[in-house]
Each structure stands twice: as C-alpha cells, then as structure tokens.
Amino acid sequence: MIYEYAIDPALVKEWAIKREVGLARHFGLDQRRVVSDFPVNWEGQIIGALWESFGWDDRDPEYIDANSHLNALLQYMRPTVSRGHRDSHQPWLEQALRTHESEPFHAILAQAPVDGRDEVITPAVDRELHNHRWHLPTIDLTSKTPAALADQLAPLLRMASKIVLVDPYFEADKAGYPEVLSLLIQRAISGRSPERAWPEVTVMTGVGDREKPASAIPVEEQLRRESVHRCGKAAELLGGSLPKGLKIEFLCIAQFASGDQVHNRLLLTDVGGASIPYGTQALGDAVFDDITPLFSGQYRARWRQYGKGEGLTVIGAPMMINGLHD
C-alpha cells in the first residue's frame, strides 16, 4: 500500500549543497513512499543545518542557490506522517533506530549502512533490485473478509492522525459492516507506539436522493428520516465493538453542493487515501476487491471534500459514539 520512511536530515542537506537530486523524486503518494516528520520539525532541521553550513549568511549566493535546490527537493519529500517525536539531541540515527523498535518505519534512509540492521538503507539502495525496503511489492486483489481488508489498509491506518471512512452504503445493522470497522480501528491503534495518540475517526454513510421513490413525503424529509435511522442504529450497535477511550463521529451525507454525487467508497487519512470500489462490507474470502492507493491529485480533491468538508451536505445531526469494549 503506502510506506513510511525516516530520512536523515543531514543526507538531504548534502543533496542540497551538492545540487544533487538523490532519491527525492521517488517520494510522494504517486510513488507510494511517504516521509516521516521525524523528529518533529524535520524540514526545519534541514533548513537550519543548510543555513549553518554557510555561516548563517543568507546573502551568500551559494547559500541562495542551495536553498532554492532544497526547496525543490522538499516538493517531493515534504513530510506527511506526524509521529510527535521530539528531538532528543542524540545522533539522529540512534533516535531513529530506537523509535523503530516500538513502531517500525518501513525503512530508515541514512548516509551509511549499519551492520545487522537491514531496515537502514542508503542512497545506493536504488541499485539493489531485490531490496524489499525500497522496491515495493505490487498490490494484489483483496478478499472481502474483515481481516484481509484491515490488513491491506493497515499501513494507512497506523500512520494517520485523522481517519475518514466513506461508504454511502454503510449500515450498522447489516452484517459485515461493523466487523470490518472494528478491525480497521484495531489496526489503527495496535500498529502505533503507546506514546502516540489515537486517531480521530469519522464514518460517513450516504442518504442520497437518487433512489428515493416517488412519495407524498418531501425528499428532504425522507433523507432526514433515513439519517435518523442510520445514526440511531450506529449509536445502538457500534459502541460495543469499539475500544474504550475511542470516539467516532458518525454522520449521513448527501449530494455535494457542487453537484458531485456520494458514490465512491474511500478510506481517507491526513497522510493519504485508498479507493475501495465495492465498499467496506465483508462478503467472504471468495469475493475480491481492487483496493488501490489514491494518486496525489485524487487524494487532494477527495480530502478537501470529505476531510475538510468543502461542499459537504450533512443530513441531520452527526452522532458521537463512544467505544465500550474493554
């Protein structure tokens, strides 16, 4: 799916000074590799180190040129995963290896290898054709079981601080939906270190009007009643399968103000997103889906819609559901 990399700030600084591209172009959602903000203000550390290399003289033509090159590198490598790790002022690689023990990165990109630690890679990895830390596996079909769906989406869930699950056909009283949601939440929590906060979670289901039958009851009232029903069932049935201490926001949505229909099934996070064409209902191990990560342009558009709520039409009042499971 999508993979998280810790990158030594000193390495990126050297690329900027030498005007090298390095591996920068291989990062970003379109490449399925994302950069960890490790430690906090990773980007700022590189900027500061570069400035220091030129004696803090921001008028030096060489600094101006190197800084311009750094800005170009960061267009590809801007960090998207927030781990909240504060710089301990120990050597960066020591911090990264220690953090990897409690919550692994897919790889740690450093200036030199470390004996016995295959998670540490160097820029030479681009020529190591069988190194699984760099050359990523293809994306296979996903069977529609709770475990398979959760396993496929686990990397996104673990990295996320905010999760938005969009499935216009999600109904808490239909078998297969609560089971998948429960496992998705488990993967999001169990895959991160105990020091990291649990994510904010929103579930969006649809009560669009395209399938509403002709009736003496106005469409707006039909949508409101459907929202009351779905939110009520969610409040009644979902809490028992969610861990104590977690709250999820459950809401019903209809056609966007822009006219865009609520149709796609998506897992969106503040890191990236994935398309789930046939939705989040478990249908058995002989039924398959083509779950794929969203490309950068797709993700930005869908995150504006669902993550930021631009043009979103919410029907009724959102329901806050508390986890009850020990």
Short mmCIF file of C-alpha atoms in Angstrom, two decimals:
data_model
loop_
_atom_site.label_atom_id
_atom_site.label_comp_id
_atom_site.label_asym_id
_atom_site.label_seq_id
_atom_site.Cartn_x
_atom_site.Cartn_y
_atom_site.Cartn_z
CA MET A 1 0.00 0.00 0.00
CA ILE A 2 1.80 3.17 1.23
CA TYR A 3 5.08 3.01 3.13
CA GLU A 4 6.71 5.33 5.69
CA TYR A 5 10.38 6.31 5.57
CA ALA A 6 12.53 8.10 8.14
CA ILE A 7 15.19 10.15 6.35
CA ASP A 8 18.36 11.58 7.86
CA PRO A 9 18.14 15.40 7.63
CA ALA A 10 21.92 15.55 7.07
CA LEU A 11 21.51 13.48 3.91
CA VAL A 12 19.00 15.88 2.36
CA LYS A 13 21.16 18.85 3.37
CA GLU A 14 24.11 17.33 1.49
CA TRP A 15 21.98 16.81 -1.61
CA ALA A 16 21.07 20.49 -1.49
CA ILE A 17 24.69 21.65 -1.07
CA LYS A 18 25.91 19.41 -3.91
CA ARG A 19 22.83 20.23 -6.07
CA GLU A 20 22.02 16.51 -6.28
CA VAL A 21 18.58 15.03 -6.82
CA GLY A 22 19.34 11.96 -4.73
CA LEU A 23 16.26 9.82 -4.19
CA ALA A 24 13.88 12.77 -3.79
CA ARG A 25 11.83 12.03 -6.90
CA HIS A 26 10.97 8.60 -5.54
CA PHE A 27 8.87 10.00 -2.69
CA GLY A 28 5.28 11.18 -2.53
CA LEU A 29 1.88 9.50 -2.83
CA ASP A 30 2.37 8.81 -6.52
CA GLN A 31 5.41 6.69 -5.58
CA ARG A 32 3.74 5.07 -2.51
CA ARG A 33 6.56 6.30 -0.27
CA VAL A 34 5.89 8.99 2.33
CA VAL A 35 8.29 10.87 4.58
CA SER A 36 8.02 10.84 8.35
CA ASP A 37 8.27 14.09 10.28
CA PHE A 38 10.91 12.52 12.48
CA PRO A 39 11.75 14.16 14.69
CA VAL A 40 9.18 16.95 14.88
CA ASN A 41 10.15 19.80 12.53
CA TRP A 42 12.27 17.53 10.34
CA GLU A 43 12.01 20.03 7.50
CA GLY A 44 13.07 22.89 9.76
CA GLN A 45 16.13 20.94 10.89
CA ILE A 46 17.30 20.61 7.30
CA ILE A 47 16.72 24.29 6.59
CA GLY A 48 18.63 25.26 9.74
CA ALA A 49 21.52 22.89 9.01
CA LEU A 50 21.85 24.24 5.49
CA TRP A 51 21.91 27.83 6.72
CA GLU A 52 24.53 26.91 9.34
CA SER A 53 26.71 25.36 6.63
CA PHE A 54 27.03 28.81 5.06
CA GLY A 55 27.86 30.60 8.30
CA TRP A 56 24.28 31.84 8.78
CA ASP A 57 24.82 34.21 5.83
CA ASP A 58 21.59 34.19 3.86
CA ARG A 59 23.05 36.65 1.33
CA ASP A 60 25.74 34.24 0.20
CA PRO A 61 24.98 33.42 -3.47
CA GLU A 62 25.96 29.79 -2.89
CA TYR A 63 23.51 29.57 0.02
CA ILE A 64 20.74 31.15 -2.04
CA ASP A 65 21.30 28.62 -4.82
CA ALA A 66 21.48 25.65 -2.42
CA ASN A 67 18.37 26.80 -0.59
CA SER A 68 16.49 27.06 -3.87
CA HIS A 69 17.57 23.49 -4.68
CA LEU A 70 16.45 22.35 -1.21
CA ASN A 71 13.01 23.83 -1.76
CA ALA A 72 12.74 21.82 -4.97
CA LEU A 73 13.76 18.63 -3.13
CA LEU A 74 11.16 19.26 -0.44
CA GLN A 75 8.41 19.50 -3.02
CA TYR A 76 8.84 15.73 -3.31
CA MET A 77 9.88 14.97 0.26
CA ARG A 78 7.66 17.17 2.41
CA PRO A 79 6.80 15.02 5.47
CA THR A 80 3.22 13.83 5.88
CA VAL A 81 3.40 11.40 8.83
CA SER A 82 3.35 13.04 12.25
CA ARG A 83 4.78 10.83 14.99
CA GLY A 84 5.22 13.61 17.53
CA HIS A 85 8.77 12.51 18.42
CA ARG A 86 10.73 15.39 19.93
CA ASP A 87 14.40 15.71 19.08
CA SER A 88 16.44 14.28 21.98
CA HIS A 89 19.64 15.89 20.59
CA GLN A 90 21.23 12.45 20.32
CA PRO A 91 22.58 11.38 16.92
CA TRP A 92 19.67 11.20 14.50
CA LEU A 93 20.30 7.58 13.52
CA GLU A 94 20.30 6.44 17.17
CA GLN A 95 16.94 8.11 17.69
CA ALA A 96 15.52 6.53 14.54
CA LEU A 97 16.68 3.03 15.45
CA ARG A 98 15.24 3.34 18.96
CA THR A 99 11.90 4.55 17.63
CA HIS A 100 11.87 1.76 15.04
CA GLU A 101 11.86 -0.78 17.87
CA SER A 102 8.49 0.40 19.21
CA GLU A 103 6.85 1.44 15.94
CA PRO A 104 8.72 0.36 12.82
CA PHE A 105 9.36 2.53 9.81
CA HIS A 106 9.33 0.72 6.51
CA ALA A 107 12.95 1.84 6.20
CA ILE A 108 15.43 4.34 7.59
CA LEU A 109 17.33 6.20 4.87
CA ALA A 110 20.75 7.19 6.20
CA GLN A 111 24.18 8.18 4.94
CA ALA A 112 25.85 4.87 5.80
CA PRO A 113 24.64 1.30 6.49
CA VAL A 114 24.56 -0.25 9.97
CA ASP A 115 25.76 -3.82 10.39
CA GLY A 116 22.96 -6.23 11.20
CA ARG A 117 20.20 -3.66 10.64
CA ASP A 118 18.59 -4.23 7.28
CA GLU A 119 15.99 -1.54 7.98
CA VAL A 120 18.75 1.03 7.44
CA ILE A 121 19.26 1.76 3.75
CA THR A 122 21.46 4.25 1.89
CA PRO A 123 21.04 6.05 -1.46
CA ALA A 124 22.77 3.07 -3.09
CA VAL A 125 19.59 1.06 -2.49
CA ASP A 126 18.25 2.31 -5.81
CA ARG A 127 20.62 -0.13 -7.49
CA GLU A 128 19.76 -3.07 -5.22
CA LEU A 129 16.98 -4.58 -7.28
CA HIS A 130 15.88 -7.15 -4.71
CA ASN A 131 15.88 -4.92 -1.63
CA HIS A 132 12.29 -5.04 -0.34
CA ARG A 133 12.87 -1.93 1.78
CA TRP A 134 12.99 0.12 -1.41
CA HIS A 135 11.50 -1.79 -4.31
CA LEU A 136 7.88 -2.09 -3.23
CA PRO A 137 5.62 -5.08 -3.83
CA THR A 138 2.74 -4.94 -6.24
CA ILE A 139 -0.80 -4.54 -4.91
CA ASP A 140 -2.78 -7.77 -5.05
CA LEU A 141 -6.52 -8.33 -5.00
CA THR A 142 -8.05 -8.17 -1.53
CA SER A 143 -10.58 -10.74 -0.40
CA LYS A 144 -13.66 -9.26 1.25
CA THR A 145 -13.05 -10.60 4.74
CA PRO A 146 -12.61 -8.26 7.73
CA ALA A 147 -9.03 -9.44 8.28
CA ALA A 148 -7.95 -9.09 4.64
CA LEU A 149 -9.49 -5.64 4.27
CA ALA A 150 -7.91 -4.46 7.53
CA ASP A 151 -4.50 -5.92 6.66
CA GLN A 152 -4.48 -4.21 3.26
CA LEU A 153 -5.34 -0.81 4.77
CA ALA A 154 -3.27 -1.15 7.96
CA PRO A 155 -0.26 0.94 6.81
CA LEU A 156 -2.51 3.94 6.14
CA LEU A 157 -4.40 3.47 9.38
CA ARG A 158 -1.28 3.21 11.52
CA MET A 159 0.26 6.39 10.14
CA ALA A 160 -2.88 8.51 10.40
CA SER A 161 -3.85 11.13 12.96
CA LYS A 162 -7.24 11.55 11.30
CA ILE A 163 -9.25 8.83 9.56
CA VAL A 164 -12.36 9.34 7.43
CA LEU A 165 -14.17 6.23 6.21
CA VAL A 166 -16.60 6.99 3.38
CA ASP A 167 -19.08 4.30 2.41
CA PRO A 168 -22.51 5.50 1.26
CA TYR A 169 -23.96 2.05 1.86
CA PHE A 170 -22.64 1.54 5.40
CA GLU A 171 -25.41 0.43 7.75
CA ALA A 172 -24.61 -0.67 11.28
CA ASP A 173 -27.44 -3.22 11.32
CA LYS A 174 -26.21 -5.05 8.22
CA ALA A 175 -23.79 -7.92 8.76
CA GLY A 176 -20.26 -7.31 7.55
CA TYR A 177 -20.04 -3.57 8.14
CA PRO A 178 -19.48 -3.41 11.93
CA GLU A 179 -17.00 -6.29 11.80
CA VAL A 180 -14.82 -4.52 9.24
CA LEU A 181 -14.98 -1.18 11.05
CA SER A 182 -13.95 -2.84 14.31
CA LEU A 183 -10.86 -4.42 12.72
CA LEU A 184 -9.90 -1.23 10.91
CA ILE A 185 -9.90 0.57 14.26
CA GLN A 186 -7.87 -2.22 15.85
CA ARG A 187 -5.23 -1.96 13.13
CA ALA A 188 -5.07 1.81 13.53
CA ILE A 189 -4.42 1.54 17.26
CA SER A 190 -2.33 -1.62 17.58
CA GLY A 191 0.08 -0.57 14.86
CA ARG A 192 1.37 2.52 16.66
CA SER A 193 3.57 3.03 19.69
CA PRO A 194 1.85 3.55 23.07
CA GLU A 195 3.16 7.14 23.20
CA ARG A 196 1.19 8.19 20.15
CA ALA A 197 -2.37 9.48 20.49
CA TRP A 198 -5.23 7.51 18.98
CA PRO A 199 -6.59 8.92 15.73
CA GLU A 200 -9.74 10.94 15.23
CA VAL A 201 -12.21 8.75 13.33
CA THR A 202 -15.21 9.75 11.22
CA VAL A 203 -17.56 7.38 9.41
CA MET A 204 -19.68 8.83 6.61
CA THR A 205 -22.64 6.99 5.14
CA GLY A 206 -24.87 8.26 2.35
CA VAL A 207 -28.58 9.03 2.27
CA GLY A 208 -28.59 10.37 -1.30
CA ASP A 209 -31.84 11.01 -3.11
CA ARG A 210 -31.23 9.15 -6.37
CA GLU A 211 -33.02 6.02 -5.19
CA LYS A 212 -35.78 7.69 -3.20
CA PRO A 213 -39.17 6.53 -4.52
CA ALA A 214 -41.90 8.93 -5.50
CA SER A 215 -43.87 9.75 -2.38
CA ALA A 216 -46.14 12.32 -0.84
CA ILE A 217 -43.35 12.84 1.68
CA PRO A 218 -40.87 15.50 0.51
CA VAL A 219 -37.42 14.20 -0.41
CA GLU A 220 -35.84 16.34 2.34
CA GLU A 221 -37.99 14.59 4.95
CA GLN A 222 -37.18 11.17 3.52
CA LEU A 223 -33.47 11.95 3.81
CA ARG A 224 -33.88 13.22 7.36
CA ARG A 225 -35.74 10.07 8.43
CA GLU A 226 -33.10 7.84 6.84
CA SER A 227 -30.40 9.80 8.68
CA VAL A 228 -32.20 9.38 11.99
CA HIS A 229 -32.50 5.63 11.35
CA ARG A 230 -28.86 5.07 10.34
CA CYS A 231 -27.40 7.24 13.09
CA GLY A 232 -29.66 5.61 15.65
CA LYS A 233 -28.60 2.12 14.63
CA ALA A 234 -24.95 3.16 14.69
CA ALA A 235 -25.29 4.52 18.23
CA GLU A 236 -27.06 1.34 19.31
CA LEU A 237 -24.79 -1.23 17.71
CA LEU A 238 -21.27 0.07 17.12
CA GLY A 239 -20.04 1.08 20.57
CA GLY A 240 -19.68 -2.48 21.82
CA SER A 241 -17.12 -3.34 19.14
CA LEU A 242 -15.00 -0.21 19.62
CA PRO A 243 -12.32 0.14 22.31
CA LYS A 244 -12.95 2.23 25.41
CA GLY A 245 -11.42 5.66 25.12
CA LEU A 246 -12.13 5.96 21.40
CA LYS A 247 -14.88 8.15 19.99
CA ILE A 248 -16.05 8.07 16.42
CA GLU A 249 -18.15 10.62 14.62
CA PHE A 250 -20.91 9.03 12.53
CA LEU A 251 -22.76 11.15 10.02
CA CYS A 252 -25.00 10.93 6.99
CA ILE A 253 -24.26 12.85 3.82
CA ALA A 254 -26.00 13.57 0.53
CA GLN A 255 -25.06 15.11 -2.81
CA PHE A 256 -22.43 17.85 -2.59
CA ALA A 257 -23.41 21.46 -3.11
CA SER A 258 -21.26 21.33 -6.26
CA GLY A 259 -23.40 18.51 -7.66
CA ASP A 260 -20.91 15.67 -7.07
CA GLN A 261 -22.74 12.52 -6.03
CA VAL A 262 -21.86 10.49 -2.95
CA HIS A 263 -20.90 7.24 -4.59
CA ASN A 264 -17.21 6.31 -4.12
CA ARG A 265 -16.09 4.19 -1.20
CA LEU A 266 -12.91 5.60 0.28
CA LEU A 267 -10.55 5.38 3.21
CA LEU A 268 -9.05 8.85 3.67
CA THR A 269 -6.47 9.94 6.20
CA ASP A 270 -4.31 13.00 6.78
CA VAL A 271 -1.45 11.01 5.18
CA GLY A 272 -3.09 9.56 2.06
CA GLY A 273 -6.09 7.62 0.88
CA ALA A 274 -7.32 4.47 -0.81
CA SER A 275 -10.21 3.58 -3.08
CA ILE A 276 -12.37 0.63 -2.04
CA PRO A 277 -14.56 0.10 -5.12
CA TYR A 278 -17.02 -2.37 -3.61
CA GLY A 279 -17.11 -0.91 -0.12
CA THR A 280 -16.41 -2.00 3.41
CA GLN A 281 -18.90 -4.80 3.86
CA ALA A 282 -17.36 -8.22 4.46
CA LEU A 283 -18.64 -10.63 1.78
CA GLY A 284 -16.38 -13.66 2.22
CA ASP A 285 -12.98 -14.92 1.13
CA ALA A 286 -14.17 -15.86 -2.38
CA VAL A 287 -15.18 -12.26 -3.17
CA PHE A 288 -12.39 -9.83 -4.12
CA ASP A 289 -11.89 -6.09 -4.42
CA ASP A 290 -9.36 -3.87 -6.20
CA ILE A 291 -8.21 -1.65 -3.35
CA THR A 292 -5.66 0.87 -4.56
CA PRO A 293 -3.98 3.95 -3.09
CA LEU A 294 -5.12 7.30 -4.43
CA PHE A 295 -2.71 9.29 -6.54
CA SER A 296 -1.76 12.69 -5.21
CA GLY A 297 -4.25 14.68 -7.28
CA GLN A 298 -7.11 12.31 -6.46
CA TYR A 299 -6.24 12.39 -2.78
CA ARG A 300 -6.09 16.18 -2.55
CA ALA A 301 -9.51 16.55 -4.17
CA ARG A 302 -11.19 13.90 -2.03
CA TRP A 303 -9.52 15.14 1.17
CA ARG A 304 -10.89 18.62 0.52
CA GLN A 305 -14.36 17.15 0.10
CA TYR A 306 -14.50 14.66 2.94
CA GLY A 307 -11.60 15.52 5.22
CA LYS A 308 -12.19 19.27 5.19
CA GLY A 309 -15.88 19.18 4.34
CA GLU A 310 -15.78 21.54 1.35
CA GLY A 311 -19.29 21.48 -0.15
CA LEU A 312 -20.28 18.54 2.05
CA THR A 313 -24.03 18.20 2.66
CA VAL A 314 -24.68 16.69 6.09
CA ILE A 315 -28.19 15.40 6.73
CA GLY A 316 -29.34 15.55 10.35
CA ALA A 317 -27.07 15.83 13.36
CA PRO A 318 -23.77 13.87 13.49
CA MET A 319 -23.68 11.18 16.16
CA MET A 320 -20.74 10.77 18.55
CA ILE A 321 -20.26 7.12 19.50
CA ASN A 322 -18.14 6.08 22.48
CA GLY A 323 -16.25 2.82 22.46
CA LEU A 324 -17.39 0.40 25.17
CA HIS A 325 -15.19 -2.63 24.58
CA ASP A 326 -12.51 -3.38 27.22
#
